[in-house]
């Protein structure tokens, strides 16, 4: 454990080590409490609170620069928060609390936490020199120390599930954008995560390829995967989402059921945003 205390406003709230975190008490998969994040003098997150239940699909909408993607990256500690707390399945992410102060975990410990959190980015981030199959088996073999046979069996099953059973030997450059994104989803699922984070997974795709990626995500939702999805796909949020969050200026402006929020937004900022995208 690295004994560098986080400079977090939330770090001055004492907690007894071993007490049950609020996320576990409430039966939540994700709980964010007063999360702040700054890049230099730019405050990107200004006190975000969010709760996601197991099996829930939480969709996050908002304009560019509202902090959506930054928040998602904080959930798996790709970005270090400056204040607050984030728990995933009852476990404090990125830090250990001692004597009312936060001490950042070692990279090895953070990596262990990330094993249960899959993430799919806007850009596919596939290894260009590896085949589709090799991309999917890489992490289970190297990180989870699985046998190649076990990892390959799961990879073949997942690639079949996302409709790419015939592309095992192909390289990313030989695939369409939609196919590459489906490989990225299979790669994340290969680690058998409890939580999937999607950061605008269709924003880099041609319009005709969006549907094939959303279909895979809908299938995951039907199977009960807990998901936080940053998206501009209003139809997906309305059809698949269990909850909808609207962010702007680094805060959650309002949240609720997708159908209610989209039909009857309460906040003027939400109304103005939806008027432009609906």
PDB file of N, CA, C and O in Angstrom, residues 25 29 58 74 96 112 148 156 164 194 215 231 253:
ATOM      1  N   UNK A  25     -24.457  -1.995   2.579  1.00  0.00           N
ATOM      2  CA  UNK A  25     -25.662  -1.876   3.394  1.00  0.00           C
ATOM      3  C   UNK A  25     -26.909  -1.748   2.517  1.00  0.00           C
ATOM      4  O   UNK A  25     -27.953  -2.299   2.820  1.00  0.00           O
ATOM      5  N   UNK A  29     -24.461  -2.282  -6.331  1.00  0.00           N
ATOM      6  CA  UNK A  29     -23.247  -2.682  -7.035  1.00  0.00           C
ATOM      7  C   UNK A  29     -22.267  -1.518  -7.099  1.00  0.00           C
ATOM      8  O   UNK A  29     -21.054  -1.707  -6.965  1.00  0.00           O
ATOM      9  N   UNK A  58     -27.736   1.547 -16.026  1.00  0.00           N
ATOM     10  CA  UNK A  58     -27.795   2.975 -15.755  1.00  0.00           C
ATOM     11  C   UNK A  58     -27.210   3.709 -16.949  1.00  0.00           C
ATOM     12  O   UNK A  58     -26.041   3.534 -17.286  1.00  0.00           O
ATOM     13  N   UNK A  74     -13.238   7.172 -13.366  1.00  0.00           N
ATOM     14  CA  UNK A  74     -12.990   7.166 -11.924  1.00  0.00           C
ATOM     15  C   UNK A  74     -13.515   5.898 -11.262  1.00  0.00           C
ATOM     16  O   UNK A  74     -12.976   5.453 -10.238  1.00  0.00           O
ATOM     17  N   UNK A  96      -7.485   2.689   0.464  1.00  0.00           N
ATOM     18  CA  UNK A  96      -7.812   2.069   1.734  1.00  0.00           C
ATOM     19  C   UNK A  96      -7.959   3.197   2.739  1.00  0.00           C
ATOM     20  O   UNK A  96      -7.192   4.154   2.723  1.00  0.00           O
ATOM     21  N   UNK A 112      -6.103  -5.686  -9.342  1.00  0.00           N
ATOM     22  CA  UNK A 112      -6.958  -6.782  -8.864  1.00  0.00           C
ATOM     23  C   UNK A 112      -8.408  -6.330  -8.780  1.00  0.00           C
ATOM     24  O   UNK A 112      -9.330  -7.094  -9.107  1.00  0.00           O
ATOM     25  N   UNK A 148      -4.332 -21.710 -21.397  1.00  0.00           N
ATOM     26  CA  UNK A 148      -4.690 -21.254 -22.738  1.00  0.00           C
ATOM     27  C   UNK A 148      -5.960 -21.955 -23.229  1.00  0.00           C
ATOM     28  O   UNK A 148      -6.797 -21.338 -23.905  1.00  0.00           O
ATOM     29  N   UNK A 156     -13.932 -18.279 -27.539  1.00  0.00           N
ATOM     30  CA  UNK A 156     -14.705 -18.747 -28.683  1.00  0.00           C
ATOM     31  C   UNK A 156     -16.201 -18.629 -28.408  1.00  0.00           C
ATOM     32  O   UNK A 156     -16.982 -18.245 -29.288  1.00  0.00           O
ATOM     33  N   UNK A 164     -19.265 -13.187 -33.988  1.00  0.00           N
ATOM     34  CA  UNK A 164     -17.974 -13.142 -34.689  1.00  0.00           C
ATOM     35  C   UNK A 164     -17.247 -14.485 -34.646  1.00  0.00           C
ATOM     36  O   UNK A 164     -16.013 -14.538 -34.673  1.00  0.00           O
ATOM     37  N   UNK A 194     -18.175  -8.262 -12.916  1.00  0.00           N
ATOM     38  CA  UNK A 194     -19.463  -8.057 -12.258  1.00  0.00           C
ATOM     39  C   UNK A 194     -20.145  -6.797 -12.772  1.00  0.00           C
ATOM     40  O   UNK A 194     -21.358  -6.637 -12.627  1.00  0.00           O
ATOM     41  N   UNK A 215     -27.238  -4.139 -30.129  1.00  0.00           N
ATOM     42  CA  UNK A 215     -27.883  -5.448 -29.963  1.00  0.00           C
ATOM     43  C   UNK A 215     -27.115  -6.318 -28.972  1.00  0.00           C
ATOM     44  O   UNK A 215     -27.718  -7.027 -28.150  1.00  0.00           O
ATOM     45  N   UNK A 231     -23.856   7.473 -23.069  1.00  0.00           N
ATOM     46  CA  UNK A 231     -24.337   7.307 -24.434  1.00  0.00           C
ATOM     47  C   UNK A 231     -25.128   8.529 -24.896  1.00  0.00           C
ATOM     48  O   UNK A 231     -25.640   9.302 -24.083  1.00  0.00           O
ATOM     49  N   UNK A 253     -27.525  16.578 -12.656  1.00  0.00           N
ATOM     50  CA  UNK A 253     -28.582  17.589 -12.641  1.00  0.00           C
ATOM     51  C   UNK A 253     -29.899  16.959 -12.205  1.00  0.00           C
ATOM     52  O   UNK A 253     -30.619  17.500 -11.361  1.00  0.00           O
TER      53      UNK A 253
END
